[in-house]
Coordinates of C-alpha atoms and ligand atoms in Angstrom, one line a residue:
M30 CA 0.0 0.0 0.0
I31 CA 1.2 3.5 -0.9
T32 CA 1.0 6.2 1.7
V33 CA 0.9 9.9 0.7
K34 CA 1.9 12.6 3.2
P35 CA 1.9 16.3 2.8
V36 CA 5.2 18.1 3.4
P37 CA 4.2 21.8 3.9
A38 CA 6.4 24.4 2.1
F39 CA 6.4 28.2 1.8
N40 CA 3.0 29.7 2.9
D41 CA 0.6 27.2 1.3
N42 CA 2.4 24.7 -0.9
Y43 CA 2.3 20.9 -0.3
I44 CA 5.1 18.7 -1.5
W45 CA 3.6 15.2 -1.6
L46 CA 5.8 12.4 -0.3
L47 CA 4.9 8.9 -1.5
Q48 CA 6.1 5.8 0.2
R49 CA 5.3 2.1 0.2
E50 CA 4.3 1.5 3.7
G51 CA 7.2 0.4 5.8
A52 CA 9.7 0.8 3.0
P53 CA 12.7 3.1 3.3
D54 CA 12.4 4.7 -0.2
C55 CA 10.2 7.6 -1.1
V56 CA 9.3 9.9 -4.1
V57 CA 8.4 13.5 -3.8
V58 CA 6.1 15.6 -6.1
D59 CA 6.9 19.2 -6.9
P60 CA 9.6 20.0 -4.3
G61 CA 9.7 23.8 -4.5
D62 CA 11.8 24.0 -1.4
P63 CA 14.5 21.4 -0.5
V64 CA 14.7 22.1 3.2
P65 CA 11.4 20.6 4.4
V66 CA 12.0 17.5 2.3
L67 CA 15.5 17.0 3.6
N68 CA 14.2 17.4 7.1
V69 CA 11.6 14.7 6.6
L70 CA 14.1 12.4 5.0
A71 CA 16.4 12.8 8.0
E72 CA 13.7 12.6 10.7
Q73 CA 12.2 9.5 9.2
D74 CA 15.4 7.9 7.9
L75 CA 14.0 7.8 4.3
A76 CA 16.0 7.7 1.1
L77 CA 14.8 9.8 -1.9
A78 CA 14.3 7.6 -4.9
G79 CA 12.7 10.0 -7.4
I80 CA 11.1 13.4 -8.1
L81 CA 7.9 14.1 -10.0
I82 CA 7.3 17.6 -11.5
T83 CA 4.0 18.8 -12.8
H84 CA 5.1 22.2 -14.2
H85 CA 8.0 24.7 -14.3
H86 CA 7.0 27.3 -11.7
P87 CA 9.7 27.8 -9.1
D88 CA 7.5 27.0 -6.1
H89 CA 7.3 23.4 -7.7
T90 CA 10.8 23.0 -9.0
G91 CA 13.1 25.2 -6.8
G92 CA 14.3 22.4 -4.6
V93 CA 15.3 19.9 -7.4
G94 CA 18.9 21.1 -7.6
E95 CA 19.7 20.8 -4.0
L96 CA 17.9 17.4 -3.7
L97 CA 20.0 16.1 -6.5
E98 CA 23.2 17.2 -4.7
H99 CA 21.9 15.1 -1.8
R100 CA 21.3 12.1 -4.0
Q101 CA 21.1 11.5 -7.8
V102 CA 17.6 10.3 -8.6
P103 CA 15.4 10.3 -11.7
V104 CA 13.5 13.6 -12.3
Y105 CA 10.3 13.2 -14.2
G106 CA 8.7 16.3 -15.8
P107 CA 6.7 17.6 -18.7
A108 CA 8.5 17.4 -22.1
G109 CA 7.0 20.8 -23.1
E110 CA 8.7 22.8 -20.3
T111 CA 12.2 23.6 -19.0
I112 CA 12.6 21.6 -15.8
P113 CA 15.9 21.7 -13.8
G114 CA 17.6 18.3 -13.6
R115 CA 14.9 16.6 -15.7
T116 CA 15.9 13.1 -16.7
Q117 CA 12.6 11.8 -18.1
A118 CA 10.5 14.0 -20.4
L119 CA 6.9 13.0 -20.3
R120 CA 3.9 13.4 -22.7
E121 CA 0.3 12.5 -22.7
G122 CA -0.1 8.7 -22.5
D123 CA 3.3 8.0 -21.1
T124 CA 3.6 5.9 -18.0
V125 CA 6.1 6.3 -15.2
Y126 CA 7.2 3.2 -13.3
L127 CA 8.6 4.0 -9.9
D128 CA 10.7 1.0 -9.0
A129 CA 11.2 1.9 -5.4
L130 CA 7.4 2.1 -4.8
D131 CA 6.4 -0.6 -7.3
L132 CA 4.0 2.0 -8.6
E133 CA 2.9 2.9 -12.1
L134 CA 1.5 6.3 -12.9
G135 CA 0.0 7.5 -16.1
V136 CA 0.6 11.0 -17.6
L137 CA -2.0 13.5 -18.7
E138 CA -1.3 16.7 -20.4
V139 CA -3.4 19.4 -18.8
P140 CA -2.5 22.8 -20.3
G141 CA -4.0 26.0 -18.9
H142 CA -2.1 27.1 -15.8
T143 CA 1.1 26.6 -17.8
A144 CA 1.4 25.5 -21.5
G145 CA 3.1 22.1 -20.7
H146 CA 1.5 21.3 -17.4
I147 CA 1.1 17.5 -16.8
A148 CA -0.7 15.4 -14.1
Y149 CA 0.1 12.0 -12.8
Y150 CA -2.5 9.4 -11.9
G151 CA -2.6 5.8 -10.8
Q152 CA -3.9 3.5 -8.0
G153 CA -6.8 5.9 -7.3
M154 CA -4.5 8.9 -6.9
L155 CA -4.1 12.1 -8.9
F156 CA -1.2 14.6 -8.6
C157 CA -2.4 17.6 -10.6
G158 CA -0.1 20.4 -9.4
D159 CA -1.8 23.8 -10.0
T160 CA -4.5 22.6 -12.5
L161 CA -7.4 21.4 -10.3
F162 CA -7.5 22.6 -6.7
A163 CA -9.9 21.7 -4.0
G164 CA -12.8 24.0 -4.7
G165 CA -11.0 25.9 -7.5
C166 CA -8.5 25.7 -10.4
G167 CA -5.2 27.3 -11.3
R168 CA -4.9 30.7 -12.8
L169 CA -4.5 30.9 -16.6
F170 CA -0.9 32.1 -16.9
E171 CA -0.1 30.4 -20.2
G172 CA -3.3 29.0 -21.5
T173 CA -6.8 29.9 -22.7
P174 CA -10.1 29.2 -20.9
E175 CA -10.9 26.7 -23.6
Q176 CA -7.6 24.7 -22.9
M177 CA -8.2 24.8 -19.1
Y178 CA -11.8 23.7 -19.5
Q179 CA -10.7 20.7 -21.6
S180 CA -7.9 19.9 -19.1
L181 CA -10.4 19.9 -16.2
E182 CA -12.8 17.7 -18.3
K183 CA -10.0 15.2 -18.7
L184 CA -9.5 15.1 -14.9
T185 CA -13.2 14.8 -14.1
G186 CA -13.2 11.8 -16.5
L187 CA -11.1 9.8 -13.9
P188 CA -13.0 7.5 -11.5
P189 CA -15.2 9.5 -9.0
D190 CA -13.3 8.1 -6.0
T191 CA -9.9 9.3 -7.3
R192 CA -8.1 11.2 -4.6
I193 CA -6.8 14.6 -5.6
Y194 CA -3.5 15.7 -4.3
C195 CA -3.1 19.3 -5.6
A196 CA -0.1 21.4 -4.7
H197 CA -1.6 24.2 -2.6
E198 CA -3.8 24.7 0.5
Y199 CA -6.2 27.1 -1.1
T200 CA -9.4 25.3 -0.2
L201 CA -10.9 27.7 2.2
A202 CA -10.4 30.8 0.1
N203 CA -11.6 28.8 -2.9
L204 CA -14.8 27.7 -1.2
R205 CA -15.6 31.2 0.1
F206 CA -15.5 32.3 -3.5
A207 CA -17.4 29.2 -4.7
I208 CA -20.3 30.0 -2.4
R209 CA -20.8 33.4 -4.1
V210 CA -20.9 31.7 -7.5
N211 CA -23.1 28.8 -6.5
P212 CA -25.0 29.8 -3.3
G213 CA -27.8 27.4 -4.0
N214 CA -25.6 24.4 -3.7
T215 CA -26.2 22.6 -0.4
A216 CA -23.3 20.2 -0.8
L217 CA -21.0 23.2 -1.2
Q218 CA -22.5 24.9 1.9
E219 CA -21.7 21.7 3.9
R220 CA -18.2 21.5 2.5
L221 CA -17.4 25.1 3.4
Q222 CA -18.4 24.4 7.0
Q223 CA -16.2 21.3 7.1
V224 CA -13.3 23.1 5.6
E225 CA -13.7 26.0 8.0
A226 CA -13.4 23.6 10.9
L227 CA -10.4 21.8 9.5
R228 CA -8.5 25.1 8.9
A229 CA -9.5 26.5 12.3
A230 CA -7.7 23.4 13.6
D231 CA -4.8 24.0 11.2
R232 CA -5.4 20.8 9.4
C233 CA -4.8 19.8 5.8
T234 CA -8.0 19.8 3.7
L235 CA -6.6 17.3 1.1
P236 CA -7.0 15.0 -0.6
S237 CA -10.4 15.6 -2.0
T238 CA -12.0 13.4 -4.6
I239 CA -13.2 13.8 -8.2
D240 CA -16.8 13.2 -7.0
E241 CA -16.5 15.9 -4.3
E242 CA -15.1 18.4 -6.7
C243 CA -17.8 17.7 -9.3
R244 CA -20.4 18.4 -6.7
T245 CA -18.9 21.5 -5.2
N246 CA -16.2 23.1 -7.4
P247 CA -17.8 25.9 -9.5
F248 CA -15.1 25.6 -12.1
L249 CA -16.4 22.1 -12.9
R250 CA -20.1 23.2 -12.8
S251 CA -20.6 25.4 -15.8
G252 CA -23.7 23.4 -16.6
D253 CA -25.4 24.2 -13.3
P254 CA -28.1 26.9 -13.9
D255 CA -27.3 28.6 -10.6
V256 CA -23.5 28.9 -11.6
K257 CA -24.5 30.1 -15.0
Q258 CA -26.9 32.7 -13.7
H259 CA -24.4 34.1 -11.2
A260 CA -21.6 34.2 -13.8
E261 CA -23.9 36.0 -16.2
N262 CA -24.8 38.5 -13.5
W263 CA -21.1 39.2 -12.8
A264 CA -20.2 39.4 -16.6
G265 CA -23.3 41.5 -17.3
K266 CA -24.2 39.5 -20.4
R267 CA -25.6 36.1 -21.6
L268 CA -23.1 33.3 -21.6
T269 CA -24.0 30.9 -24.4
D270 CA -21.7 27.9 -23.8
P271 CA -20.0 26.1 -20.9
V272 CA -16.5 27.5 -21.8
Q273 CA -17.9 31.0 -21.6
V274 CA -19.3 30.3 -18.2
F275 CA -16.0 28.8 -17.0
A276 CA -14.1 31.8 -18.4
A277 CA -16.4 34.3 -16.6
V278 CA -16.0 32.4 -13.3
R279 CA -12.2 32.4 -13.7
A280 CA -12.2 36.1 -14.6
W281 CA -14.5 36.8 -11.6
K282 CA -12.1 35.0 -9.2
D283 CA -9.1 36.8 -10.7
A284 CA -10.9 40.1 -10.1
G285 CA -11.3 39.2 -6.4
Ligands
LIG1246 ZN1 2.1 27.1 -10.6
LIG1247 FE1 2.1 26.7 -7.4

């Protein structure tokens, strides 16, 4: 069995640490900062066996160089981006076999936040970086609303019980925005209360699941008449297709 633990970094990043239960080797996802990773390795007497990267932003890649000085390990990352230390360039449909964990992960290209962003999935887990967040989605730095909409569709096509390990603790702020977009959604109201309690206790709100996101994340609910109506009110015009609704919700969130 694979265990996945959050290693907090910076203000609100999570570096996910994967381990086969009881085994000494581990793999980390998006190590933006080497220090918390090296601390966990030392504290728990673990050996780093590999690094997975979802996209090129420094808060996801900044620790790679120093981790490689500590130990030479494979670095998996998107073929379409410049990734420090990358040894394996990945594209849609590629598979990654992590020897140390006896774990195979598939690769999905999910452009939108960045142009070459990838996600890893397997054994009921999804590592999606800054594409899909709990209650939200990544900002469109290098992609169009259409691209991000398609990328999110790809992710929601995974099995509903897939656990989502995204790279930031943004859930509470995301849900406080979500309730403005989709106030009639009772599942969302309940989730906001749960997440408020978790954050008041300084606890991690992840992983969520594809099913939970589909029910409560307004960026996945362009087809909900309540979301559409509120997006139209904000935009001040009729929105005639789901991509337009998504684009308006994204622009609304960006505007604060
Ligand atoms: Zn990013
Ligand atoms: Fe990030």
